Amino acid sequence: MELTLTLNGKKMSRLIEPGVLLLDFLRGEGCCSVKRGCETSNCGLCTVFLDDVPVLSCSILAARVQGRRVTTLEGLRQEAEELATFIAAQGAEQCGFCNPGFMMNAIALLREKEEPTVEEIRAYLAGNLCRCSGYEGQLRGILAFIEWRKKKRGGAQ
Amino acid sequence: MKIVNTSVPKKDALQLLTGQPVYTDDLAPKDCLIVRLLRSPHASAIVKSINKKAALLIPDIEAVYTWEDLPADAKRFTLAGQTYPEPSPHDHLILDRRLRYVGDPVAVVAGRSEAAVEKALALIKVEYEVLEPLLDPTAAKDNKIIVHPEENWEALCPVGADNKRNLCAHAESSAGDIEATLAACDIVLDRTYHTKAVQQCMMETYRTFCTIDTYGRLVITSATQVPFHVRRIVALALGIPKSKVRVIKPRIGGGFGAKQTCVSEVYPALVTWLTKKPSKIVFSRYECMTASSPRHETHMRVRLGAMKDGRIRGIDMYAVSNTGAYGDHGPTTVDLTGHKPITLYRTESYRFVSDVVYTNNMPAGAYRGYGAPQGMFAVESAVNELAALLKMDAFLLREKNIIHEGDYLPSYYGETNTSCALDRCLMRAKELSGWEEKGLCRKLKNGKVRALGMAMAMQGSAIPYLDVGGATIKLGDEGTYNLLIGASDMGTGCDTILAQIAAEVLECDLDAVSVFGVDTDASPYDSGSYASSTTYLTGQAVYQAATELRRRLGLLAAKLLKCEPEEIVFDGKKAAKIDDSGALTLAELAVASQSGNDVALDVTASTKSTASPPPFMVGVAEVDIDTETGEVRPVHYYGVVDCGTCINPNLARVQTEGGIVQGIGMALSENVTYAPDGRVYENSLMQYKIPSRLDNGRLTVVFEPSYEKSGPFGAKSIGELVINTPGPAIAAAIANAVGTRFYELPVTPEQVAMAAARLKM
């Protein structure tokens, strides 16, 4: 079947098998940031944006994104690098394999809320598993980013 | 120190955080054959017949291999990534006619699409002779069911193995007369403990791709901690010369020891070697949970002898370690189960006896801590129980009995405790956690009980006299350096840490050191990243290579400036004559090194160690217990660590935090249980519950460093140590809250609720 979508800002059409998962479709398109960590939809590694809303690409058929916008971490380079600097400052990226899904969901949270509390951060990102970091470094990084953004925006006013 | 002991970001951090394609499956050629395995549905069976004709008729199927396709005289090998000759018995074949656990490979299928391979797997017809499985490790020794009856089973090292008795290993060690000591004690606590086969759950499952290069050699790109061991193991498995195999390690999505076993490499290697076509295997999470290399399930009996005043006089331990169907890491993991926890205490005598047994469970392997977490749970739980019996504070009991710097350690291979801040760790942990002010147990307004528990731990740093660290440093263009290593950065940050050591010695910026690793054709030999060895052992190699390169830079400068090498002063940026009559910048030296030069500015150093200096940790768990539901929720975990000098404090902190949370999982939620037919129940991340960020509470980690003279800039290890304390500390907190001690991990809500109910009756 023919699938038309906007992937990372570029409109494209592809012939796909009807049963292909969005995750596999995206990796096939060279979006290697999209990772698979489980088969039970509960690790969060494959998180992408569907019309700016974070979704698990392992749980959506590629056919379902007909006519819609899909964004992977490849499409958010600048926004990702801003936050990434703060996670890196904690050494919390560790092996990095869960990073793309975590970054996507963290970016979604930080777009949605100006100053989320610690509890809100934990709850929002609860579906993003990480086996290396123990989560604290990621939390410190996000909190430091929020402080930095607050100052930056305060200064701009 | 300018760069060592600073928290620089990891050199690969931004690439990883922005999702760049740097992992095995991101790099695999698009035309790879897809490799998958038909796995045994039975815990014990023999393949009576196998028919692959229908599978081979599928157009996109390239090959199907069964035991019949392998040479009848194939030699057995081990998948354990250890220095040769491996202590782990040679008990594997790529495909065997006898199947020893649910998940043991029956056939290897390779095809051009996932769909075709899936279809082929369903079309292979196998007739099994189903045998009665052996599933109880405590009944395995001398059982009538023998897991490895074959004649070509082989133990290369004297580890007390005997396949006809289901023994993968047997060992005994002691100092003093333990029976006499225990007989003279006021109290002898005699308890048995049990820990399960918990899973590493690295986020990137096992995966490997293989190609044939220009010279007809097999190139294996794999998520592995042990590239050089993989080269040897695959060559042995395929029966081809090692020189025909090259192994490349890209970024790895976590290891934790799982990738110290050659779990996935041999299958695509077989396919590519026979078909000469590229192929790849990517393990599903299901395979990772059912056919991998988890921690050895261990049963331990501890006899702890002490006097009424709290003096611990003797520890006697007997451990039965379940290695499952194959003996990967069996003989060596159990060694840590006894020797690590027992060594924490100054005793008059000790004894440690162990049996490692084969069963028809999934094979075990290496997992962070490597046997120590099991023993630490047993001994530290016993000491906590002793404290309660003596009505003595758990910290005070430790303070009376711990080893100190300078102590001779009979239960630790006769080593001397050269660097130890365990006493300071205790003091700091007590203070940091508010141990005295908070009290062991208090009721909260919401009806829950908040309780504290503590435990200590130690680990080693590298395997002395055996493993090898290696580093090559060369002067690059424009006065920069290349650091080539054979140690595998699996996310821990060793590429960065080793570069920090090089930059410190060479007095350059961290950015001036480019790190390369790992390729067995280009990297210097290194045993690999395991046994808490990289910072300590490979770090020494980096230190030595950088020091020698400095000397050679002086030689070249002396030649060019026409003076003696002793007259040259090198400050990292320039080599100047001591009388200031001439100088060359590093960039000028780099240019000169490529023009009419005969001084090699390329130095390789190899190191072995003569000791395994232990790092130490004290952990305090603060948990909330719901006595109605039995839920145990970690509120705060305090960790105080002595890993010697922190080369990178941030990375040491994150290692500690990650280890604590893995330990919390082992204590409370991670469980591996078997159905009566030998199937694993917890076969996905839904059933096997690793902590999410809602489950760990807050973590506070501080360092109390000692200085280890033999390590680079005083460093010891940290990676494994940090998983050890949560098991016993959380079990102690629960006991302090509900009055019942638990002798098995994980402690489940059901068990806690029942215990709390009994307390109320």
PDB file of C-alpha atoms in Angstrom, chain B residues 307-450:
ATOM      1  CA  MET B 307      30.914 -13.527  71.373  1.00  0.00           C
ATOM      2  CA  LYS B 308      28.343 -11.691  73.489  1.00  0.00           C
ATOM      3  CA  ASP B 309      30.424  -8.527  73.295  1.00  0.00           C
ATOM      4  CA  GLY B 310      29.959  -8.531  69.529  1.00  0.00           C
ATOM      5  CA  ARG B 311      33.318  -9.924  68.478  1.00  0.00           C
ATOM      6  CA  ILE B 312      32.830 -11.968  65.288  1.00  0.00           C
ATOM      7  CA  ARG B 313      35.260 -14.905  65.427  1.00  0.00           C
ATOM      8  CA  GLY B 314      34.448 -17.139  62.517  1.00  0.00           C
ATOM      9  CA  ILE B 315      32.393 -17.423  59.320  1.00  0.00           C
ATOM     10  CA  ASP B 316      31.624 -20.705  57.619  1.00  0.00           C
ATOM     11  CA  MET B 317      29.800 -20.738  54.317  1.00  0.00           C
ATOM     12  CA  TYR B 318      28.612 -23.465  51.988  1.00  0.00           C
ATOM     13  CA  ALA B 319      27.191 -22.382  48.631  1.00  0.00           C
ATOM     14  CA  VAL B 320      25.385 -24.289  45.922  1.00  0.00           C
ATOM     15  CA  SER B 321      25.441 -22.275  42.728  1.00  0.00           C
ATOM     16  CA  ASN B 322      23.119 -23.228  39.889  1.00  0.00           C
ATOM     17  CA  THR B 323      24.930 -22.808  36.573  1.00  0.00           C
ATOM     18  CA  GLY B 324      21.992 -24.239  34.630  1.00  0.00           C
ATOM     19  CA  ALA B 325      22.516 -26.108  31.392  1.00  0.00           C
ATOM     20  CA  TYR B 326      26.033 -24.831  30.707  1.00  0.00           C
ATOM     21  CA  GLY B 327      28.945 -23.867  32.910  1.00  0.00           C
ATOM     22  CA  ASP B 328      29.722 -20.369  31.593  1.00  0.00           C
ATOM     23  CA  HIS B 329      31.376 -18.466  34.466  1.00  0.00           C
ATOM     24  CA  GLY B 330      30.253 -21.199  36.876  1.00  0.00           C
ATOM     25  CA  PRO B 331      33.562 -22.009  38.625  1.00  0.00           C
ATOM     26  CA  THR B 332      34.606 -18.369  39.040  1.00  0.00           C
ATOM     27  CA  THR B 333      31.424 -16.538  40.047  1.00  0.00           C
ATOM     28  CA  VAL B 334      30.951 -18.686  43.129  1.00  0.00           C
ATOM     29  CA  ASP B 335      34.443 -17.832  44.318  1.00  0.00           C
ATOM     30  CA  LEU B 336      33.246 -14.279  44.988  1.00  0.00           C
ATOM     31  CA  THR B 337      30.126 -15.514  46.791  1.00  0.00           C
ATOM     32  CA  GLY B 338      32.312 -16.566  49.697  1.00  0.00           C
ATOM     33  CA  HIS B 339      35.548 -14.657  49.569  1.00  0.00           C
ATOM     34  CA  LYS B 340      34.169 -11.150  49.087  1.00  0.00           C
ATOM     35  CA  PRO B 341      31.717 -10.947  52.042  1.00  0.00           C
ATOM     36  CA  ILE B 342      33.784 -13.038  54.445  1.00  0.00           C
ATOM     37  CA  THR B 343      36.791 -10.771  53.898  1.00  0.00           C
ATOM     38  CA  LEU B 344      34.923  -7.737  55.235  1.00  0.00           C
ATOM     39  CA  TYR B 345      35.431  -9.065  58.773  1.00  0.00           C
ATOM     40  CA  ARG B 346      38.486  -9.723  60.896  1.00  0.00           C
ATOM     41  CA  THR B 347      37.921 -13.314  61.924  1.00  0.00           C
ATOM     42  CA  GLU B 348      40.124 -15.940  63.564  1.00  0.00           C
ATOM     43  CA  SER B 349      39.095 -18.515  61.013  1.00  0.00           C
ATOM     44  CA  TYR B 350      36.886 -19.018  58.036  1.00  0.00           C
ATOM     45  CA  ARG B 351      35.849 -21.755  55.653  1.00  0.00           C
ATOM     46  CA  PHE B 352      34.175 -21.567  52.273  1.00  0.00           C
ATOM     47  CA  VAL B 353      32.991 -24.656  50.417  1.00  0.00           C
ATOM     48  CA  SER B 354      31.135 -24.485  47.131  1.00  0.00           C
ATOM     49  CA  ASP B 355      29.467 -26.740  44.625  1.00  0.00           C
ATOM     50  CA  VAL B 356      28.489 -25.406  41.219  1.00  0.00           C
ATOM     51  CA  VAL B 357      25.909 -27.700  39.703  1.00  0.00           C
ATOM     52  CA  TYR B 358      24.420 -28.323  36.302  1.00  0.00           C
ATOM     53  CA  THR B 359      20.627 -28.363  35.961  1.00  0.00           C
ATOM     54  CA  ASN B 360      18.168 -28.045  33.085  1.00  0.00           C
ATOM     55  CA  ASN B 361      17.571 -24.356  33.817  1.00  0.00           C
ATOM     56  CA  MET B 362      18.678 -21.594  31.471  1.00  0.00           C
ATOM     57  CA  PRO B 363      22.467 -21.269  31.655  1.00  0.00           C
ATOM     58  CA  ALA B 364      23.830 -18.617  34.000  1.00  0.00           C
ATOM     59  CA  GLY B 365      26.678 -16.216  33.311  1.00  0.00           C
ATOM     60  CA  ALA B 366      28.312 -13.032  34.463  1.00  0.00           C
ATOM     61  CA  TYR B 367      26.277 -10.225  35.983  1.00  0.00           C
ATOM     62  CA  ARG B 368      27.655  -7.155  37.751  1.00  0.00           C
ATOM     63  CA  GLY B 369      29.014  -8.323  41.080  1.00  0.00           C
ATOM     64  CA  TYR B 370      29.792 -11.765  39.652  1.00  0.00           C
ATOM     65  CA  GLY B 371      28.693 -13.932  42.588  1.00  0.00           C
ATOM     66  CA  ALA B 372      29.409 -11.327  45.267  1.00  0.00           C
ATOM     67  CA  PRO B 373      25.825  -9.968  45.570  1.00  0.00           C
ATOM     68  CA  GLN B 374      24.579 -13.432  46.524  1.00  0.00           C
ATOM     69  CA  GLY B 375      27.162 -13.887  49.260  1.00  0.00           C
ATOM     70  CA  MET B 376      26.873 -10.293  50.416  1.00  0.00           C
ATOM     71  CA  PHE B 377      23.122 -10.817  50.928  1.00  0.00           C
ATOM     72  CA  ALA B 378      23.799 -13.929  52.998  1.00  0.00           C
ATOM     73  CA  VAL B 379      26.665 -12.716  55.194  1.00  0.00           C
ATOM     74  CA  GLU B 380      25.418  -9.153  55.685  1.00  0.00           C
ATOM     75  CA  SER B 381      21.936 -10.465  56.517  1.00  0.00           C
ATOM     76  CA  ALA B 382      23.468 -12.827  59.065  1.00  0.00           C
ATOM     77  CA  VAL B 383      25.475 -10.001  60.624  1.00  0.00           C
ATOM     78  CA  ASN B 384      22.346  -7.822  60.770  1.00  0.00           C
ATOM     79  CA  GLU B 385      20.487 -10.636  62.478  1.00  0.00           C
ATOM     80  CA  LEU B 386      23.374 -11.073  64.909  1.00  0.00           C
ATOM     81  CA  ALA B 387      23.180  -7.366  65.748  1.00  0.00           C
ATOM     82  CA  ALA B 388      19.486  -7.751  66.521  1.00  0.00           C
ATOM     83  CA  LEU B 389      20.130 -10.829  68.698  1.00  0.00           C
ATOM     84  CA  LEU B 390      22.856  -8.997  70.607  1.00  0.00           C
ATOM     85  CA  LYS B 391      20.664  -5.882  70.802  1.00  0.00           C
ATOM     86  CA  MET B 392      23.620  -4.047  69.357  1.00  0.00           C
ATOM     87  CA  ASP B 393      23.549  -1.306  66.755  1.00  0.00           C
ATOM     88  CA  ALA B 394      24.312  -2.686  63.281  1.00  0.00           C
ATOM     89  CA  PHE B 395      26.929   0.034  62.692  1.00  0.00           C
ATOM     90  CA  LEU B 396      28.585  -0.559  66.064  1.00  0.00           C
ATOM     91  CA  LEU B 397      28.797  -4.293  65.387  1.00  0.00           C
ATOM     92  CA  ARG B 398      30.558  -3.521  62.101  1.00  0.00           C
ATOM     93  CA  GLU B 399      32.881  -0.980  63.659  1.00  0.00           C
ATOM     94  CA  LYS B 400      34.054  -3.658  66.099  1.00  0.00           C
ATOM     95  CA  ASN B 401      34.786  -6.193  63.385  1.00  0.00           C
ATOM     96  CA  ILE B 402      35.733  -4.686  60.042  1.00  0.00           C
ATOM     97  CA  ILE B 403      39.093  -4.965  58.344  1.00  0.00           C
ATOM     98  CA  HIS B 404      41.337  -1.917  58.236  1.00  0.00           C
ATOM     99  CA  GLU B 405      44.048  -0.575  55.984  1.00  0.00           C
ATOM    100  CA  GLY B 406      47.198  -2.646  56.301  1.00  0.00           C
ATOM    101  CA  ASP B 407      45.401  -5.828  57.388  1.00  0.00           C
ATOM    102  CA  TYR B 408      46.513  -9.187  56.032  1.00  0.00           C
ATOM    103  CA  LEU B 409      43.475 -10.808  54.399  1.00  0.00           C
ATOM    104  CA  PRO B 410      43.573 -14.614  54.702  1.00  0.00           C
ATOM    105  CA  SER B 411      40.185 -15.068  53.015  1.00  0.00           C
ATOM    106  CA  TYR B 412      41.221 -12.773  50.151  1.00  0.00           C
ATOM    107  CA  TYR B 413      43.987 -14.864  48.632  1.00  0.00           C
ATOM    108  CA  GLY B 414      46.452 -13.697  51.261  1.00  0.00           C
ATOM    109  CA  GLU B 415      46.493 -10.150  49.927  1.00  0.00           C
ATOM    110  CA  THR B 416      47.152  -7.100  52.072  1.00  0.00           C
ATOM    111  CA  ASN B 417      44.485  -4.425  52.444  1.00  0.00           C
ATOM    112  CA  THR B 418      46.558  -1.693  50.834  1.00  0.00           C
ATOM    113  CA  SER B 419      43.896   1.034  50.674  1.00  0.00           C
ATOM    114  CA  CYS B 420      40.749   1.054  52.772  1.00  0.00           C
ATOM    115  CA  ALA B 421      38.383   3.740  53.977  1.00  0.00           C
ATOM    116  CA  LEU B 422      35.691   1.307  55.107  1.00  0.00           C
ATOM    117  CA  ASP B 423      35.830   2.749  58.635  1.00  0.00           C
ATOM    118  CA  ARG B 424      35.250   6.259  57.292  1.00  0.00           C
ATOM    119  CA  CYS B 425      32.499   4.972  54.986  1.00  0.00           C
ATOM    120  CA  LEU B 426      30.684   3.600  58.044  1.00  0.00           C
ATOM    121  CA  MET B 427      30.959   6.861  59.948  1.00  0.00           C
ATOM    122  CA  ARG B 428      29.822   8.917  56.992  1.00  0.00           C
ATOM    123  CA  ALA B 429      26.897   6.633  56.112  1.00  0.00           C
ATOM    124  CA  LYS B 430      25.612   6.712  59.669  1.00  0.00           C
ATOM    125  CA  GLU B 431      25.754  10.488  59.721  1.00  0.00           C
ATOM    126  CA  LEU B 432      24.421  11.006  56.191  1.00  0.00           C
ATOM    127  CA  SER B 433      21.402   8.753  56.647  1.00  0.00           C
ATOM    128  CA  GLY B 434      20.455  10.182  60.028  1.00  0.00           C
ATOM    129  CA  TRP B 435      20.663   6.630  61.374  1.00  0.00           C
ATOM    130  CA  GLU B 436      20.752   7.562  65.020  1.00  0.00           C
ATOM    131  CA  GLU B 437      18.187  10.362  64.945  1.00  0.00           C
ATOM    132  CA  LYS B 438      15.611   8.554  62.808  1.00  0.00           C
ATOM    133  CA  GLY B 439      15.606   5.209  64.600  1.00  0.00           C
ATOM    134  CA  LEU B 440      15.249   1.846  62.904  1.00  0.00           C
ATOM    135  CA  CYS B 441      11.496   1.962  62.587  1.00  0.00           C
ATOM    136  CA  ARG B 442       8.791   4.560  63.036  1.00  0.00           C
ATOM    137  CA  LYS B 443       5.080   4.778  62.236  1.00  0.00           C
ATOM    138  CA  LEU B 444       3.991   7.368  59.707  1.00  0.00           C
ATOM    139  CA  LYS B 445       0.752   9.308  59.781  1.00  0.00           C
ATOM    140  CA  ASN B 446      -0.449   7.531  56.636  1.00  0.00           C
ATOM    141  CA  GLY B 447      -0.322   4.194  58.460  1.00  0.00           C
ATOM    142  CA  LYS B 448       2.855   3.006  56.801  1.00  0.00           C
ATOM    143  CA  VAL B 449       6.043   2.155  58.621  1.00  0.00           C
ATOM    144  CA  ARG B 450       9.324   3.817  57.736  1.00  0.00           C
TER     145      ARG B 450
END
